[in-house]
XYZ file of C-alpha atoms in Angstrom:
652
model
C -38.117 -196.648 105.372
C -41.827 -195.199 105.617
C -42.900 -194.399 109.285
C -46.202 -194.645 111.388
C -47.099 -190.947 110.302
C -46.702 -191.726 106.417
C -49.849 -192.758 104.671
C -48.327 -193.146 101.349
C -45.431 -194.866 102.672
C -47.614 -196.962 104.825
C -49.777 -198.000 102.012
C -46.852 -198.888 99.667
C -45.738 -201.241 102.429
C -48.891 -203.090 103.221
C -49.545 -203.654 99.204
C -46.304 -205.629 98.790
C -46.231 -207.418 101.487
C -49.894 -208.195 101.087
C -48.420 -209.582 97.413
C -45.445 -210.981 99.186
C -47.874 -213.299 101.280
C -49.828 -214.472 98.359
C -52.789 -212.127 99.110
C -54.734 -209.980 95.861
C -56.358 -206.618 95.732
C -58.286 -205.948 92.758
C -56.722 -203.561 90.466
C -59.293 -201.210 90.131
C -59.368 -200.648 94.265
C -56.996 -198.619 95.567
C -56.012 -198.128 99.653
C -56.449 -194.713 100.155
C -56.077 -192.159 103.601
C -57.847 -189.160 104.300
C -57.778 -187.037 107.401
C -61.616 -187.845 108.631
C -62.751 -189.960 110.774
C -62.386 -192.743 107.593
C -58.898 -192.542 107.679
C -57.762 -195.642 105.883
C -60.251 -196.967 103.281
C -60.409 -199.075 99.972
C -61.942 -196.991 96.640
C -62.519 -197.768 93.376
C -60.058 -195.737 91.057
C -60.903 -193.297 88.795
C -61.694 -194.416 85.334
C -62.331 -198.003 86.328
C -65.512 -199.755 87.791
C -65.901 -203.378 89.897
C -68.495 -205.354 88.510
C -71.152 -207.847 90.973
C -69.063 -211.052 91.752
C -65.448 -210.046 91.576
C -63.127 -210.456 93.800
C -62.188 -207.706 95.526
C -59.618 -208.672 98.351
C -58.069 -211.881 98.649
C -56.525 -212.226 102.334
C -54.955 -215.850 102.981
C -54.819 -217.343 106.528
C -51.148 -216.708 106.613
C -51.435 -212.516 107.235
C -54.136 -213.320 109.575
C -53.896 -212.052 113.003
C -55.635 -214.492 115.665
C -54.769 -217.211 118.173
C -53.153 -219.686 116.105
C -51.214 -216.865 114.448
C -49.135 -217.334 117.847
C -47.920 -220.452 116.417
C -46.972 -219.238 112.894
C -44.684 -216.677 115.695
C -43.529 -219.011 117.496
C -44.188 -217.020 120.510
C -43.843 -218.985 123.986
C -45.596 -217.212 127.200
C -46.211 -218.932 130.485
C -48.482 -221.568 131.353
C -50.481 -219.795 133.931
C -50.694 -216.748 131.464
C -51.903 -219.197 128.811
C -54.449 -221.403 131.092
C -55.840 -217.725 132.205
C -57.054 -217.016 128.850
C -58.226 -220.111 127.543
C -61.422 -219.074 127.430
C -61.079 -215.690 126.540
C -59.174 -215.619 123.192
C -60.028 -211.872 122.391
C -57.995 -211.355 124.915
C -55.116 -213.451 124.696
C -55.325 -212.024 121.078
C -55.113 -208.607 122.141
C -51.824 -209.325 124.128
C -50.366 -211.052 121.070
C -51.263 -208.062 118.693
C -49.318 -205.709 121.570
C -46.265 -207.750 121.574
C -45.872 -207.474 118.108
C -46.695 -203.865 117.940
C -43.447 -203.651 120.057
C -41.244 -206.051 117.963
C -41.596 -202.691 115.001
C -39.810 -204.173 111.888
C -39.006 -207.840 113.341
C -42.922 -208.610 113.415
C -43.937 -209.821 110.748
C -47.300 -208.173 110.650
C -45.302 -204.666 111.410
C -46.646 -203.618 107.297
C -50.318 -204.002 108.897
C -49.810 -203.253 112.944
C -48.947 -199.677 111.612
C -51.622 -198.974 109.329
C -53.651 -199.494 112.321
C -55.553 -197.091 114.774
C -52.213 -195.865 116.650
C -51.587 -195.685 120.780
C -52.614 -191.847 120.472
C -55.610 -190.036 122.030
C -55.854 -188.650 118.611
C -56.413 -191.352 116.884
C -59.068 -193.327 118.952
C -62.631 -191.849 119.514
C -64.503 -194.440 121.510
C -66.059 -193.329 124.689
C -63.126 -194.872 126.771
C -60.979 -191.797 126.030
C -63.947 -189.320 126.206
C -62.670 -186.607 127.872
C -64.922 -185.256 130.850
C -66.894 -182.589 128.223
C -67.019 -185.366 125.853
C -68.690 -187.254 128.913
C -71.429 -185.170 129.555
C -73.689 -186.142 125.988
C -74.128 -188.946 127.297
C -75.109 -189.063 131.004
C -78.027 -191.118 131.737
C -77.838 -193.155 129.215
C -76.266 -196.538 128.880
C -73.322 -196.400 126.809
C -71.889 -194.134 130.064
C -72.303 -197.619 131.742
C -71.071 -199.143 128.975
C -67.656 -197.224 129.278
C -67.196 -197.553 132.908
C -67.474 -201.475 132.467
C -65.281 -201.989 129.478
C -62.922 -199.886 131.379
C -63.082 -202.002 134.164
C -62.361 -204.860 132.049
C -59.566 -203.845 130.152
C -58.268 -202.600 133.606
C -58.623 -206.150 135.103
C -57.250 -208.000 131.839
C -54.504 -205.225 131.083
C -52.799 -206.060 135.118
C -54.152 -210.124 135.490
C -51.891 -209.912 131.958
C -48.890 -208.539 132.902
C -49.095 -210.137 136.229
C -48.518 -213.685 134.532
C -46.992 -212.188 132.034
C -44.127 -211.102 134.770
C -44.021 -207.531 132.993
C -43.636 -204.838 135.284
C -42.983 -201.983 132.994
C -46.252 -199.897 133.760
C -45.093 -197.058 131.161
C -45.750 -199.820 128.506
C -49.509 -199.510 130.487
C -50.904 -196.179 127.570
C -49.334 -198.118 124.800
C -50.427 -201.824 125.799
C -54.305 -200.703 126.913
C -54.819 -198.600 124.068
C -53.908 -201.533 121.467
C -57.022 -203.168 122.917
C -59.304 -200.311 121.046
C -56.826 -200.266 118.316
C -57.936 -204.438 118.510
C -61.609 -203.589 118.766
C -61.696 -200.653 115.823
C -60.098 -202.669 113.492
C -60.079 -206.041 113.962
C -63.275 -206.858 115.993
C -65.236 -205.044 113.361
C -64.378 -207.717 111.331
C -65.287 -209.733 114.071
C -65.579 -213.080 111.780
C -65.767 -216.062 113.976
C -63.515 -218.688 111.966
C -63.929 -222.120 113.383
C -60.825 -224.035 114.581
C -60.736 -227.578 113.169
C -58.368 -230.568 114.893
C -56.087 -230.139 111.783
C -54.518 -226.883 112.739
C -51.960 -226.195 115.251
C -52.937 -224.148 117.619
C -50.818 -223.247 120.834
C -53.972 -222.654 123.195
C -55.230 -225.598 125.673
C -58.693 -225.333 123.821
C -61.367 -227.711 123.240
C -60.923 -230.678 121.277
C -64.478 -230.215 119.821
C -64.505 -227.124 117.001
C -65.048 -223.764 118.775
C -64.815 -220.111 117.291
C -62.389 -217.283 117.636
C -61.945 -213.769 116.411
C -59.519 -212.783 113.261
C -57.972 -209.705 112.159
C -58.259 -210.033 108.498
C -55.245 -207.102 107.147
C -56.500 -204.983 104.086
C -60.313 -206.434 104.332
C -60.839 -204.627 107.611
C -60.213 -201.039 105.462
C -63.409 -201.421 104.435
C -65.990 -199.082 105.966
C -69.256 -199.320 107.519
C -72.325 -199.192 105.542
C -75.540 -201.153 105.883
C -76.109 -201.621 102.430
C -72.540 -203.151 101.636
C -71.131 -203.284 98.608
C -69.380 -206.306 98.935
C -69.645 -209.661 100.601
C -66.903 -211.793 102.407
C -66.258 -215.612 102.244
C -64.280 -218.115 104.231
C -62.739 -220.455 102.104
C -59.761 -222.866 102.167
C -57.075 -220.958 103.816
C -57.992 -218.094 102.734
C -60.972 -214.970 103.018
C -62.486 -212.911 100.406
C -64.438 -210.160 99.317
C -66.670 -210.449 96.368
C -68.845 -207.633 95.024
C -72.749 -208.048 95.315
C -73.172 -205.205 92.833
C -71.612 -202.472 90.518
C -69.111 -200.174 92.381
C -68.432 -197.055 90.439
C -65.517 -194.835 90.224
C -64.853 -193.018 93.106
C -66.914 -194.977 95.338
C -65.948 -196.716 98.580
C -65.673 -200.379 99.552
C -68.099 -200.787 102.090
C -69.009 -203.751 104.288
C -71.019 -204.452 107.006
C -70.406 -204.975 110.654
C -73.488 -206.880 111.117
C -76.644 -205.388 112.402
C -75.652 -202.758 114.799
C -77.306 -199.516 116.378
C -75.832 -196.875 116.852
C -74.570 -197.510 120.672
C -72.905 -200.352 120.052
C -70.790 -198.855 117.183
C -70.314 -195.934 118.993
C -68.666 -198.187 121.576
C -66.734 -200.438 119.201
C -65.828 -198.256 116.892
C -66.180 -194.773 117.569
C -68.618 -193.169 115.053
C -72.803 -193.657 114.493
C -74.888 -193.413 111.378
C -77.297 -191.115 110.696
C -80.866 -192.265 111.198
C -79.979 -196.024 112.134
C -82.231 -197.964 111.540
C -81.244 -200.823 114.012
C -80.894 -198.377 116.802
C -82.425 -199.898 119.705
C -82.774 -198.834 123.768
C -81.552 -201.906 125.777
C -83.715 -202.958 128.894
C -82.219 -205.032 131.108
C -83.935 -206.793 134.434
C -82.302 -207.375 137.557
C -84.731 -209.662 138.797
C -84.766 -213.434 138.902
C -83.687 -214.497 134.958
C -86.810 -215.182 132.564
C -85.343 -218.780 132.641
C -85.384 -218.798 136.185
C -89.152 -217.087 136.110
C -90.201 -220.158 133.763
C -89.227 -222.648 136.595
C -91.050 -220.677 139.289
C -93.965 -220.411 136.778
C -94.520 -224.204 136.331
C -93.957 -225.010 140.124
C -96.753 -222.205 140.868
C -98.865 -223.960 138.106
C -98.214 -227.667 139.499
C -98.854 -225.979 143.061
C -102.240 -223.920 142.043
C -103.231 -227.256 140.313
C -102.732 -229.309 143.873
C -104.642 -226.986 145.954
C -107.487 -227.052 143.015
C -107.839 -230.908 143.419
C -107.622 -229.952 147.609
C -110.405 -227.685 147.515
C -112.224 -228.876 144.673
C -112.690 -225.624 142.917
C -110.819 -223.056 140.847
C -110.478 -220.237 143.537
C -106.577 -219.171 144.360
C -105.159 -217.698 147.187
C -103.583 -214.150 147.482
C -102.169 -214.518 150.690
C -99.679 -217.237 149.333
C -97.705 -214.510 147.565
C -95.522 -212.210 149.456
C -98.242 -209.147 149.124
C -95.929 -205.449 147.210
C -97.851 -202.633 148.887
C -97.881 -199.761 146.728
C -95.003 -201.018 143.897
C -95.572 -202.898 140.704
C -93.261 -205.717 140.637
C -90.781 -204.911 138.000
C -86.738 -204.246 138.441
C -84.928 -202.865 135.597
C -81.294 -202.687 136.100
C -80.386 -198.997 136.459
C -76.595 -199.318 135.057
C -77.019 -201.414 131.790
C -73.177 -201.897 131.248
C -73.415 -203.061 127.762
C -76.364 -204.008 126.301
C -75.039 -204.876 122.811
C -71.954 -207.294 124.100
C -74.102 -208.826 126.262
C -77.628 -209.236 123.852
C -77.159 -212.770 122.904
C -76.195 -214.200 126.444
C -79.414 -212.259 128.315
C -82.618 -213.463 128.180
C -83.561 -210.690 130.527
C -82.342 -208.375 127.724
C -84.989 -206.541 125.578
C -84.435 -203.472 123.155
C -87.105 -201.183 122.739
C -87.051 -198.919 118.835
C -89.010 -196.424 117.405
C -92.972 -196.952 118.257
C -94.960 -195.112 115.753
C -97.661 -197.128 113.734
C -98.010 -199.942 115.668
C -98.825 -200.505 119.555
C -96.188 -200.432 122.168
C -97.679 -204.277 123.232
C -97.759 -205.609 119.448
C -93.983 -203.800 118.896
C -92.405 -205.452 122.432
C -94.690 -208.979 122.130
C -91.369 -210.620 124.156
C -90.952 -208.077 126.465
C -94.882 -207.890 127.554
C -95.483 -211.698 127.367
C -92.595 -211.877 130.155
C -93.724 -208.786 132.293
C -97.476 -210.223 131.972
C -95.855 -213.407 134.066
C -93.562 -211.416 136.197
C -96.367 -208.803 137.558
C -99.445 -211.430 137.022
C -101.274 -212.092 140.805
C -102.532 -215.429 141.660
C -106.164 -215.143 139.951
C -104.455 -214.464 136.644
C -101.372 -217.736 137.183
C -103.934 -219.644 135.964
C -104.595 -218.703 132.639
C -100.876 -218.487 132.131
C -99.144 -220.262 129.071
C -96.171 -222.193 128.759
C -94.584 -223.413 126.049
C -91.041 -224.196 125.302
C -89.485 -220.945 124.210
C -92.235 -219.073 125.351
C -94.551 -218.230 128.344
C -97.153 -215.177 128.670
C -100.726 -214.249 130.030
C -102.990 -214.031 126.736
C -105.594 -210.909 126.843
C -109.093 -211.869 127.449
C -110.911 -210.961 124.297
C -111.336 -207.305 123.373
C -111.450 -206.294 126.764
C -108.031 -204.737 128.635
C -107.245 -206.562 131.357
C -105.697 -206.068 135.210
C -102.501 -207.928 133.313
C -102.331 -205.616 130.516
C -102.848 -202.602 132.834
C -99.762 -203.445 135.468
C -97.479 -204.490 132.736
C -98.419 -200.950 131.070
C -98.038 -198.922 134.349
C -94.766 -200.427 135.915
C -92.989 -200.089 131.877
C -94.103 -196.574 131.465
C -93.403 -195.470 134.827
C -89.748 -197.183 134.793
C -89.270 -195.961 131.124
C -90.171 -192.408 131.901
C -87.840 -192.538 135.109
C -84.781 -193.663 132.346
C -85.834 -190.625 130.061
C -86.031 -188.057 133.076
C -82.537 -190.071 133.771
C -80.750 -188.461 130.723
C -82.977 -185.109 130.312
C -81.787 -184.143 133.664
C -78.545 -183.200 132.384
C -79.928 -181.303 129.771
C -78.738 -177.957 131.395
C -74.824 -179.624 131.608
C -74.849 -179.780 127.716
C -73.635 -176.843 125.436
C -75.639 -175.839 122.963
C -73.773 -177.080 120.034
C -71.249 -180.659 120.133
C -67.766 -179.567 119.677
C -66.124 -182.238 118.004
C -66.714 -185.672 116.665
C -66.662 -187.671 119.729
C -69.424 -184.963 120.793
C -70.924 -184.961 117.421
C -71.867 -188.976 117.268
C -72.687 -188.567 121.288
C -74.959 -186.292 120.607
C -76.477 -188.232 118.059
C -76.813 -191.490 119.654
C -78.438 -189.737 122.889
C -81.145 -187.890 120.988
C -81.972 -191.492 119.442
C -82.635 -192.778 123.209
C -84.784 -190.102 123.713
C -86.284 -190.334 120.304
C -87.491 -194.173 121.479
C -88.079 -193.464 124.988
C -90.169 -191.073 124.203
C -92.479 -192.928 121.428
C -92.665 -195.560 123.883
C -93.790 -193.544 126.543
C -96.491 -192.397 124.508
C -98.019 -195.446 123.242
C -98.098 -196.518 126.941
C -99.993 -193.402 128.177
C -102.375 -193.695 124.892
C -102.858 -197.645 126.340
C -103.746 -196.281 129.865
C -105.740 -193.777 128.665
C -108.132 -196.209 127.701
C -108.287 -197.869 130.121
C -111.777 -196.714 131.252
C -114.807 -198.370 129.340
C -118.010 -199.384 129.840
C -116.940 -202.430 131.538
C -113.352 -201.195 133.331
C -111.908 -198.919 134.969
C -108.916 -197.314 137.264
C -110.387 -196.333 140.588
C -108.790 -193.218 142.054
C -109.457 -192.423 145.524
C -110.925 -189.203 144.212
C -113.851 -191.960 142.543
C -113.963 -193.578 146.082
C -113.981 -190.527 148.379
C -116.812 -188.629 145.661
C -119.858 -186.823 147.240
C -122.769 -189.590 145.985
C -126.591 -187.882 146.317
C -127.379 -191.789 148.205
C -126.604 -190.984 152.165
C -124.628 -194.682 152.085
C -121.961 -194.208 149.745
C -121.297 -190.785 151.689
C -121.420 -192.686 154.915
C -117.315 -193.640 153.792
C -116.313 -190.300 153.512
C -117.578 -189.385 156.961
C -116.097 -192.312 158.095
C -112.799 -191.652 156.441
C -112.724 -187.973 157.853
C -113.075 -189.745 161.420
C -110.114 -192.351 161.118
C -107.769 -189.888 159.237
C -108.832 -186.532 160.129
C -109.171 -185.949 156.215
C -111.063 -186.933 153.215
C -109.067 -185.038 150.663
C -107.177 -187.890 148.323
C -104.140 -185.851 147.928
C -103.025 -185.782 151.855
C -104.373 -189.113 152.115
C -101.674 -190.192 149.441
C -99.182 -187.899 151.662
C -99.943 -190.066 154.562
C -99.507 -193.391 152.132
C -103.017 -194.686 153.573
C -104.728 -195.861 150.229
C -105.017 -198.979 151.183
C -106.624 -198.696 154.365
C -109.424 -196.242 152.501
C -109.648 -199.307 149.369
C -109.705 -202.075 151.758
C -112.836 -199.905 153.933
C -114.113 -199.193 150.506
C -113.997 -202.900 149.422
C -116.030 -204.255 152.605
C -118.478 -201.284 152.783
C -119.014 -201.763 148.872
C -119.838 -205.227 149.264
C -122.337 -204.673 152.731
C -124.438 -202.052 150.949
C -124.640 -203.735 147.579
C -128.338 -205.256 147.961
C -129.391 -201.787 150.020
C -128.787 -199.336 147.154
C -131.428 -199.106 145.006
C -130.370 -196.905 142.455
C -126.951 -196.901 141.186
C -124.365 -194.633 139.138
C -122.764 -196.609 136.663
C -119.774 -196.312 138.195
C -121.739 -198.298 141.063
C -122.751 -200.944 138.528
C -119.200 -201.387 137.503
C -118.136 -202.444 141.006
C -121.116 -204.497 141.477
C -119.699 -206.375 138.295
C -116.215 -206.365 139.721
C -117.444 -208.016 142.951
C -119.170 -210.838 141.566
C -115.753 -211.377 139.452
C -114.104 -211.031 143.364
C -116.569 -213.585 144.557
C -115.915 -216.183 142.065
C -112.162 -215.947 141.774
C -111.412 -215.212 145.585
C -114.182 -217.130 147.360
C -117.021 -215.329 149.532
C -115.671 -213.537 152.425
C -116.487 -214.674 155.959
C -119.823 -212.630 157.185
C -121.524 -214.823 158.901
C -120.777 -214.812 162.979
C -118.097 -212.299 163.803
C -115.594 -214.576 165.842
C -115.481 -217.395 163.777
C -111.869 -218.329 162.879
C -111.285 -221.713 162.089
C -109.454 -222.544 158.376
C -112.462 -224.570 157.250
C -114.849 -221.582 157.591
C -112.172 -218.980 156.202
C -112.627 -216.964 152.823
C -110.093 -219.056 150.340
C -108.301 -215.221 150.140
C -106.904 -215.705 153.568
C -106.343 -219.445 154.290
C -102.515 -219.244 155.387
C -100.416 -221.831 152.859
C -97.474 -221.200 151.065
C -96.407 -217.939 152.914
C -96.819 -217.766 156.579
C -95.102 -214.238 156.639
C -97.577 -212.827 154.181
C -100.395 -214.139 156.041
C -99.123 -213.039 159.434
C -98.799 -209.228 157.847
C -102.194 -208.946 156.159
C -103.755 -210.553 159.507
C -102.010 -208.041 161.509
C -103.208 -205.021 159.351
C -106.911 -206.316 159.603
C -106.836 -206.549 163.180
C -105.489 -203.136 163.350
C -108.221 -202.105 160.772
C -110.757 -203.656 162.916
C -109.873 -201.652 165.849
C -110.853 -198.732 163.610
C -113.918 -199.546 162.510
C -115.426 -200.329 166.288
C -114.411 -196.713 167.175
C -116.083 -195.612 163.937
C -118.955 -197.704 164.632
C -119.642 -195.952 168.253
C -119.099 -192.539 166.551
C -121.916 -193.209 163.362
C -124.030 -195.303 165.016
C -126.343 -195.973 162.168
C -123.713 -196.863 159.156
C -122.720 -199.366 157.468
C -119.771 -199.746 159.963
C -121.916 -200.476 162.825
C -122.422 -204.032 160.841
C -122.225 -206.641 163.412
C -120.711 -208.542 160.345
C -117.068 -206.798 160.448
C -114.224 -208.773 161.598
C -110.387 -209.547 160.913
C -110.744 -212.203 158.478
C -113.361 -210.172 155.861
C -111.059 -207.161 156.582
C -108.015 -209.304 155.304
C -109.773 -210.665 152.636
C -110.783 -207.069 151.561
C -106.657 -206.036 152.117
C -105.349 -209.443 150.324
C -107.710 -208.508 147.273
C -106.533 -204.547 147.380
C -102.712 -205.906 146.865
C -103.084 -207.994 144.494
C -105.867 -205.798 142.157
C -103.769 -202.638 143.052
C -102.042 -201.140 140.281
C -99.464 -198.289 140.722
C -100.217 -196.263 137.917
C -98.496 -193.322 136.415
C -100.238 -189.455 136.316
C -101.737 -189.435 132.908
C -102.990 -185.906 132.925
C -101.238 -182.871 132.444
C -101.976 -181.394 135.486
C -98.266 -180.726 137.575
C -100.248 -180.659 140.667
C -101.260 -184.367 140.656
C -99.121 -187.264 141.969
C -96.499 -188.424 139.729
C -97.598 -191.687 140.851
C -100.443 -193.393 142.342
C -102.113 -196.440 143.775
C -105.135 -197.293 141.798
C -107.198 -200.291 141.638
C -108.346 -201.559 138.666
C -111.793 -203.342 138.307
C -113.050 -205.305 135.311
C -116.212 -207.659 135.015
């Protein structure tokens, strides 16, 4: 009898077993074993050739391993155990495979099982078995979180399973848990899901309607992965077959495709990667409310806005309805992405970024951009949201760059840069070169992830760098506080110095007083717009923007100080929908008014001595600053510039 470590004996044993079970292997194909990562694999014999359309392998149902096989094996497990995993057929199959492993020669499937990766750390290269020096290469990547999640998942499944089975021989833990890896590496790579029909005997309490379950396919799963597979598989009556889709020459491997998997999924599931894998991607998972929930909220918001529009008889929307998040973009990204490849199909909040070369970020990631265009939208922009059955988005406004696009780009750029830095911060821990196959594949994956992030970061940076056009501008504190030849704009510089003791932008950012400066700038710009005779191009941009604000948020109340009834308030501060937000803004505006009164005494000839300043005017401006502001990353090469800064995007 051959042993587990006898490749030649194992090969002959499985060939005999396949033949006895009515399976077939094309005479021109042989099973060979190599000491490299290919292990056991299928190869065309020297002097032979496979023609397109030839049947390469046939595996009858009776040789496969699945939940249906349990009936064939006469296995009887406790009802509680079966019920616990009735919705997790893969877990049941793992335990069944483990049980068959311990039966050794008594198992019908033993000739196949001994060719699987055995419970030995040397045979398993998936991340769950990485040593600490291997893990250094995936620090900061999504794969690190996926590794942790998978270990926790298998730990739970194992201990829950042996508890229900009444098995307390924990010495088996290493064998059993590693058999999970063998199943995932050799079986799930043939993750072909077969439908259970009502005619099949089924030992598990499955739904009466057809469902799916994973199947291990002996001999067929010896085909190694290649995106350009030279065989196709078919599920026929009571069997599975490989058919050659092209001629396969002597000495060539028989290759199958594990589907369109990037290196993250290949390493996580099988322990290897592909050079320049075209399916590589970076998974970005939102940890905010799901997009489906967001869609419901958008529809509710639209209905309320339409109702409000009917009530007031115009097309103005109230920012005070929404919570103001000062100096923070509306974006939340999951820090510890557990397994982007596994959860992709079930999670509408998971998006995949790929290398961006010849197209813009907005074109390459349309679905992500659509989602964020709504999630970061202010009330002015929400009136333009388009909602269909499967999509919701805020369309661009002609050829001009919009505030919404700038906020989407800024939000994502900040997060992608953070993700990039989260990986590169571990550069100093890396050795000069990978020391083994695990590290080699991990290093390849790491480089790919950084390249994806880098190209997307560059694309977003290029977009934001073009935001300052003839009709638009990202207004920095330096722009607001710039010295002017005209005396009126300089009054703001003087006032800010009186209030904060400085007019240097860097110190104002350090004290987080940007909102005060921008609010006073907006109000003073409104009051001075008619006084200035000669205006700079920047001041002309501001005037056009003020017209947009008037059309959108209503005319601020600047008639008589002290007037404060709801009918005369500017629409931007009418308190409905969110009382807490209104109260917060009103309290801040009241504190600003006290400052204005002090400045008016110190500079009696300035715009700040105008009797039209009042709490509602300041509240109107403060709300607009919150809604039209953008937390933007540093786009300059100057290391002394802030990493992120709060700006106002103006457009007409």
